[in-house]
Coordinates of C-alpha atoms and ligand atoms in Angstrom, one line a residue:
M1 CA 148.9 157.4 128.6
K2 CA 146.9 159.4 125.9
K3 CA 143.3 158.3 125.5
A4 CA 142.5 156.2 122.5
N5 CA 140.3 158.0 120.0
I6 CA 137.7 155.7 118.4
T7 CA 134.8 156.2 116.0
V8 CA 132.2 153.4 115.8
L9 CA 129.7 153.4 113.0
G10 CA 126.8 150.9 113.3
S11 CA 123.6 149.7 114.7
S12 CA 121.7 150.3 118.0
N13 CA 119.0 147.9 119.1
T14 CA 116.9 147.3 122.2
D15 CA 117.3 143.6 123.0
M16 CA 114.2 141.8 124.2
I17 CA 115.6 138.7 126.0
V18 CA 114.0 135.5 127.0
Q19 CA 116.1 133.1 129.1
I20 CA 114.8 129.6 128.3
Q21 CA 116.2 126.0 128.8
R22 CA 117.0 125.6 125.2
I23 CA 116.6 127.4 121.8
P24 CA 113.3 126.4 120.3
G25 CA 113.1 124.8 116.8
P26 CA 110.8 126.0 114.0
G27 CA 107.1 125.8 114.9
E28 CA 107.9 125.0 118.5
T29 CA 106.6 126.9 121.6
L30 CA 108.5 126.7 124.8
L31 CA 107.1 127.9 128.2
G32 CA 108.9 128.8 131.4
G33 CA 111.1 131.6 130.1
K34 CA 112.3 134.7 132.0
F35 CA 112.0 138.1 130.2
S36 CA 114.4 141.1 130.4
Q37 CA 115.2 144.1 128.3
A38 CA 118.7 145.5 127.7
A39 CA 120.5 147.9 125.4
G40 CA 122.2 146.2 122.5
G41 CA 122.9 146.3 118.8
K42 CA 126.4 145.3 117.4
G43 CA 127.5 148.9 116.7
A44 CA 126.3 150.3 120.0
N45 CA 127.9 147.3 121.9
Q46 CA 131.2 148.0 120.2
A47 CA 130.9 151.8 121.0
V48 CA 130.1 151.0 124.7
A49 CA 132.9 148.5 124.9
A50 CA 135.4 151.0 123.5
A51 CA 134.2 153.7 125.9
R52 CA 134.3 151.5 129.0
A53 CA 137.8 150.2 128.0
G54 CA 138.9 153.8 128.2
A55 CA 138.7 155.4 124.8
S56 CA 137.3 158.7 123.8
T57 CA 134.5 157.3 121.7
R58 CA 132.0 158.8 119.2
F59 CA 129.2 156.8 117.6
I60 CA 127.6 157.3 114.2
A61 CA 124.2 155.7 114.2
R62 CA 120.5 156.3 113.4
L63 CA 117.7 155.9 115.9
G64 CA 113.9 156.2 115.6
A65 CA 112.3 159.3 117.2
D66 CA 110.7 157.0 119.8
M67 CA 111.0 155.9 123.5
L68 CA 113.4 153.1 122.7
G69 CA 115.6 155.6 120.8
D70 CA 115.5 158.0 123.8
Q71 CA 116.5 155.2 126.2
A72 CA 119.4 154.1 123.9
L73 CA 120.7 157.7 123.6
A74 CA 120.5 158.2 127.4
G75 CA 122.6 155.1 127.8
F76 CA 125.3 156.3 125.4
V77 CA 125.5 159.7 127.2
K78 CA 125.8 157.9 130.5
D79 CA 128.8 156.0 129.1
G80 CA 130.4 159.2 128.0
I81 CA 130.1 158.5 124.3
D82 CA 130.0 161.5 121.9
V83 CA 126.5 161.3 120.5
S84 CA 126.7 164.3 118.1
Q85 CA 126.7 162.0 115.1
I86 CA 123.6 160.1 116.1
T87 CA 120.5 161.2 114.0
R88 CA 116.9 160.4 114.6
D89 CA 114.4 159.2 112.0
P90 CA 110.8 160.2 112.5
K91 CA 109.5 157.7 110.0
V92 CA 110.9 154.4 111.4
A93 CA 111.1 152.7 114.7
S94 CA 114.4 152.2 116.6
G95 CA 116.1 148.8 116.0
V96 CA 114.8 145.9 118.1
A97 CA 116.4 142.4 118.6
L98 CA 114.5 139.4 119.9
I99 CA 117.0 137.1 121.7
N100 CA 116.6 133.6 123.2
V101 CA 119.3 132.7 125.6
S102 CA 119.6 129.0 126.6
T103 CA 120.7 127.7 130.0
A104 CA 124.0 126.7 128.3
G105 CA 124.5 130.4 127.4
E106 CA 123.9 130.0 123.6
N107 CA 121.7 132.4 121.8
A108 CA 119.5 132.9 118.8
I109 CA 118.8 136.4 117.6
T110 CA 116.3 138.0 115.2
V111 CA 116.6 141.7 114.4
A112 CA 114.1 144.3 113.2
S113 CA 116.5 146.8 111.8
G114 CA 114.2 149.8 111.8
A115 CA 116.2 153.0 111.8
N116 CA 119.5 151.2 111.5
A117 CA 118.6 150.5 107.9
A118 CA 118.0 154.2 107.3
L119 CA 121.6 155.1 108.0
T120 CA 122.3 155.8 104.3
P121 CA 125.6 156.9 102.7
A122 CA 124.2 160.4 102.3
I123 CA 123.5 160.7 106.1
M124 CA 126.8 159.1 107.0
K125 CA 128.8 161.5 104.8
K126 CA 127.8 164.3 107.1
S127 CA 129.9 162.5 109.7
A128 CA 133.0 162.4 107.5
A129 CA 134.9 164.7 109.9
A130 CA 134.1 162.5 112.8
I131 CA 135.6 159.5 110.9
K132 CA 138.7 161.4 109.8
K133 CA 139.6 162.6 113.3
A134 CA 139.7 159.1 114.9
Q135 CA 142.7 156.8 115.1
C136 CA 140.4 153.9 114.3
L137 CA 137.0 153.3 112.7
V138 CA 135.1 150.2 113.9
M139 CA 132.2 148.8 111.9
Q140 CA 130.0 145.8 111.6
L141 CA 127.2 144.8 109.1
E142 CA 123.9 145.7 110.8
T143 CA 123.7 149.0 108.8
P144 CA 123.5 149.2 105.0
L145 CA 126.5 147.8 103.1
P146 CA 126.9 150.9 100.9
T147 CA 127.2 153.0 104.0
V148 CA 129.9 150.8 105.5
A149 CA 131.8 150.8 102.2
A150 CA 131.6 154.6 101.9
A151 CA 132.8 155.1 105.5
A152 CA 135.7 152.6 105.0
Q153 CA 136.7 154.6 101.9
I154 CA 136.7 157.9 103.8
A155 CA 138.7 156.4 106.7
K156 CA 141.3 154.7 104.5
K157 CA 141.9 157.9 102.5
A158 CA 142.4 159.8 105.7
G159 CA 144.8 157.2 107.1
V160 CA 142.4 156.0 109.8
K161 CA 142.7 152.3 110.7
V162 CA 139.5 150.4 109.6
I163 CA 138.4 147.5 111.7
L164 CA 135.5 145.6 110.2
N165 CA 133.6 142.9 112.1
P166 CA 131.7 141.2 109.2
A167 CA 128.7 140.3 111.4
P168 CA 126.0 139.2 110.7
A169 CA 127.6 137.2 107.9
Q170 CA 127.3 138.4 104.4
K171 CA 129.4 138.4 101.2
L172 CA 131.4 141.6 100.8
P173 CA 132.4 143.5 97.7
P174 CA 136.2 143.3 96.9
A175 CA 136.3 147.2 96.9
L176 CA 135.3 147.2 100.6
L177 CA 137.8 144.5 101.6
K178 CA 140.6 146.5 100.0
N179 CA 139.8 149.4 102.4
V180 CA 139.8 147.1 105.5
D181 CA 142.9 147.1 107.7
I182 CA 141.7 144.5 110.2
L183 CA 138.9 142.0 109.5
T184 CA 137.5 140.0 112.5
P185 CA 135.2 137.2 111.2
N186 CA 134.2 134.3 113.3
E187 CA 134.4 130.8 111.7
H188 CA 131.1 131.0 109.9
E189 CA 131.7 134.5 108.6
A190 CA 135.2 133.5 107.4
R191 CA 133.8 130.5 105.6
L192 CA 131.2 132.7 103.8
L193 CA 133.8 135.3 102.8
C194 CA 136.5 132.9 101.5
G195 CA 135.0 129.4 101.2
V196 CA 137.3 127.8 103.7
A197 CA 135.7 125.8 106.5
V198 CA 137.5 126.8 109.7
T199 CA 137.9 123.8 112.0
D200 CA 141.4 124.0 113.4
E201 CA 144.7 126.0 113.3
A202 CA 145.6 124.9 109.8
S203 CA 142.3 125.8 108.3
S204 CA 142.2 129.1 110.2
K205 CA 145.6 129.9 108.6
K206 CA 144.2 128.9 105.1
A207 CA 141.2 131.1 105.6
A208 CA 143.2 134.0 106.8
E209 CA 145.7 133.8 103.9
A210 CA 142.7 133.7 101.5
L211 CA 141.2 136.8 103.1
M212 CA 144.6 138.7 103.0
K213 CA 144.8 137.9 99.3
K214 CA 141.6 139.9 98.9
G215 CA 143.4 143.0 100.2
V216 CA 142.9 142.8 104.0
G217 CA 146.0 143.7 106.0
T218 CA 145.3 141.7 109.2
V219 CA 142.8 138.9 109.8
I220 CA 141.7 137.9 113.2
I221 CA 139.4 134.9 113.2
T222 CA 137.5 134.7 116.5
L223 CA 136.9 131.1 117.6
G224 CA 134.7 131.4 120.7
K225 CA 136.1 129.4 123.6
E226 CA 139.0 128.4 121.4
G227 CA 140.3 132.0 121.3
A228 CA 141.5 133.6 118.1
Y229 CA 143.8 133.1 115.1
V230 CA 145.7 136.1 113.9
A231 CA 147.5 136.6 110.6
D232 CA 149.3 139.8 109.7
K233 CA 150.6 140.6 106.2
Q234 CA 153.1 143.3 107.2
T235 CA 154.9 141.5 110.0
G236 CA 154.3 137.9 108.9
L237 CA 152.7 137.0 112.3
R238 CA 150.7 133.8 112.2
R239 CA 149.4 132.7 115.6
H240 CA 146.6 131.0 117.5
L241 CA 145.9 132.7 120.8
P242 CA 143.9 131.0 123.4
T243 CA 141.2 132.8 125.4
Y244 CA 140.7 132.8 129.1
P245 CA 138.5 130.4 131.0
A246 CA 135.1 132.0 131.9
K247 CA 131.8 130.6 133.0
R248 CA 129.4 131.3 130.2
V249 CA 126.1 132.7 131.2
D250 CA 125.3 134.5 127.9
S251 CA 127.6 134.9 124.9
T252 CA 125.5 137.7 123.4
A253 CA 127.8 140.6 122.4
A254 CA 131.1 138.8 123.2
G255 CA 132.2 139.5 119.6
D256 CA 131.2 143.1 119.8
V257 CA 133.1 143.5 123.1
F258 CA 136.2 141.9 121.5
N259 CA 136.1 144.4 118.6
G260 CA 135.6 147.5 120.8
A261 CA 138.4 146.5 123.2
L262 CA 140.7 145.5 120.3
A263 CA 140.4 148.9 118.8
V264 CA 141.2 150.6 122.1
A265 CA 144.3 148.5 122.7
L266 CA 145.7 149.0 119.2
A267 CA 145.0 152.8 119.4
E268 CA 146.9 152.8 122.7
G269 CA 149.9 151.3 120.9
K270 CA 149.7 147.7 122.1
D271 CA 151.0 145.2 119.5
L272 CA 148.6 142.8 117.9
V273 CA 149.2 139.9 120.3
D274 CA 148.8 142.0 123.4
A275 CA 145.8 143.8 121.9
I276 CA 144.1 140.4 121.2
C277 CA 144.8 139.2 124.7
F278 CA 143.2 142.5 126.0
A279 CA 140.2 142.0 123.7
N280 CA 139.9 138.3 124.7
A281 CA 139.9 139.3 128.4
A282 CA 137.1 141.9 127.8
A283 CA 135.1 139.3 125.8
S284 CA 135.6 136.6 128.5
L285 CA 134.3 139.0 131.2
S286 CA 131.2 139.8 129.1
I287 CA 130.0 136.2 128.7
M288 CA 129.8 135.9 132.5
K289 CA 126.8 138.2 132.7
L290 CA 123.4 138.3 131.0
G291 CA 122.6 140.9 128.3
A292 CA 124.6 142.9 125.8
Q293 CA 125.5 146.3 127.2
P294 CA 124.9 145.3 130.9
S295 CA 127.7 142.7 130.5
I296 CA 130.4 145.0 129.0
P297 CA 133.3 145.4 131.5
C298 CA 135.1 148.6 132.3
R299 CA 138.9 149.1 132.0
K300 CA 139.5 148.4 135.7
Q301 CA 137.8 145.1 135.4
I302 CA 139.7 144.1 132.3
D303 CA 143.1 145.1 133.7
A304 CA 142.3 143.2 137.0
F305 CA 141.2 140.1 135.1
L306 CA 144.3 140.1 132.9
A307 CA 146.6 140.6 135.9
K308 CA 145.3 137.3 137.2
Q309 CA 146.0 135.3 134.0
K310 CA 149.1 133.3 133.1
P311 CA 151.3 135.2 130.7
L312 CA 151.4 133.9 127.1
A313 CA 154.4 132.2 125.7
P314 CA 156.3 134.6 123.4
T315 CA 155.4 134.4 119.7
K316 CA 157.4 131.5 118.0
T317 CA 156.9 132.6 114.4
A318 CA 159.7 135.0 113.8
A319 CA 158.2 138.2 112.4
K320 CA 159.4 139.1 108.9
K321 CA 162.4 141.4 109.1
T322 CA 161.7 144.8 107.7
K323 CA 164.5 146.5 105.8
P324 CA 166.3 149.2 107.8
R325 CA 165.2 152.6 106.7
K326 CA 167.8 154.7 104.8
R327 CA 168.6 157.9 106.6
Ligands
LIG1 O1 126.0 140.9 118.8 C1 124.9 141.0 119.7 C2 123.8 141.9 119.2 O2 123.3 141.5 118.0 C3 122.7 142.1 120.2 O3 122.9 143.1 121.1 C4 121.5 142.3 119.2 O4 121.0 143.6 119.3 C5 122.1 142.1 117.8 O5 122.3 143.2 117.1

């Protein structure tokens, strides 16, 4: 099989993690935590997920000219990621995230964006060739919105599939959504983007339809342990897909892993349902370990995990028939 060819544009952070019995409330101090440091950042996690899932991956990002930036860069090189489109900013620090992880595996994250916020459209445009030569461009929202919008436009014009993970949640301009092929919000992000509260399959469908009306081709709403709901304009597919049981240690980066793995599976030619199962498997594996990048599985692990799962029932919703092409 030919290697998938993916470009990721986005953030890189160093995660400062405290494992603590529960997430503290405002004004509260909790003692007894355990500290660790790990590579993170939604963009970097997606790039690492794509690379470990087997894609030839390049990452467009901005780091500070500091020690944390050096460490992040060394990690990308170790994962075989093409780092030629990563620039360094001498004026700002590399991104940092402070993360509390509770005993139940939930998290609360605050981010000091630093150099991620300095990835301007002008800097990104120097990477236009790296966007155009990919099969798929994967992005999230930890870098400036005008940069994400400009990159989506470059990709769309070049026929490169655009996957946008709209996290952290924020409203998006209609012009950006029109350039997005696959949008992957969680319930909260979906609600912010279309006003529909996602609580079950019916409301997932309603939210997905509303988002497709805004110009998105495919909507995949990620539902945590409930799996994902997918709606695809072209084929008429509407389906809830369960995820796989996994013991949650830390859910940090599960969404990022889902997106990186999804891009690889689609670029390899898997259909949407199989690609989502592959992405669900990668995300399930990631929640069983602490930390963002330390928890990201490699291809062998994903394939072995999937091989042990019960096969899914075939899709019930008949896909819309496409007219036969005239010869
Ligand atoms: O999605 C998880 C990521 O969000 C963490 O790695 C942290 O850096 C924040 O960007």
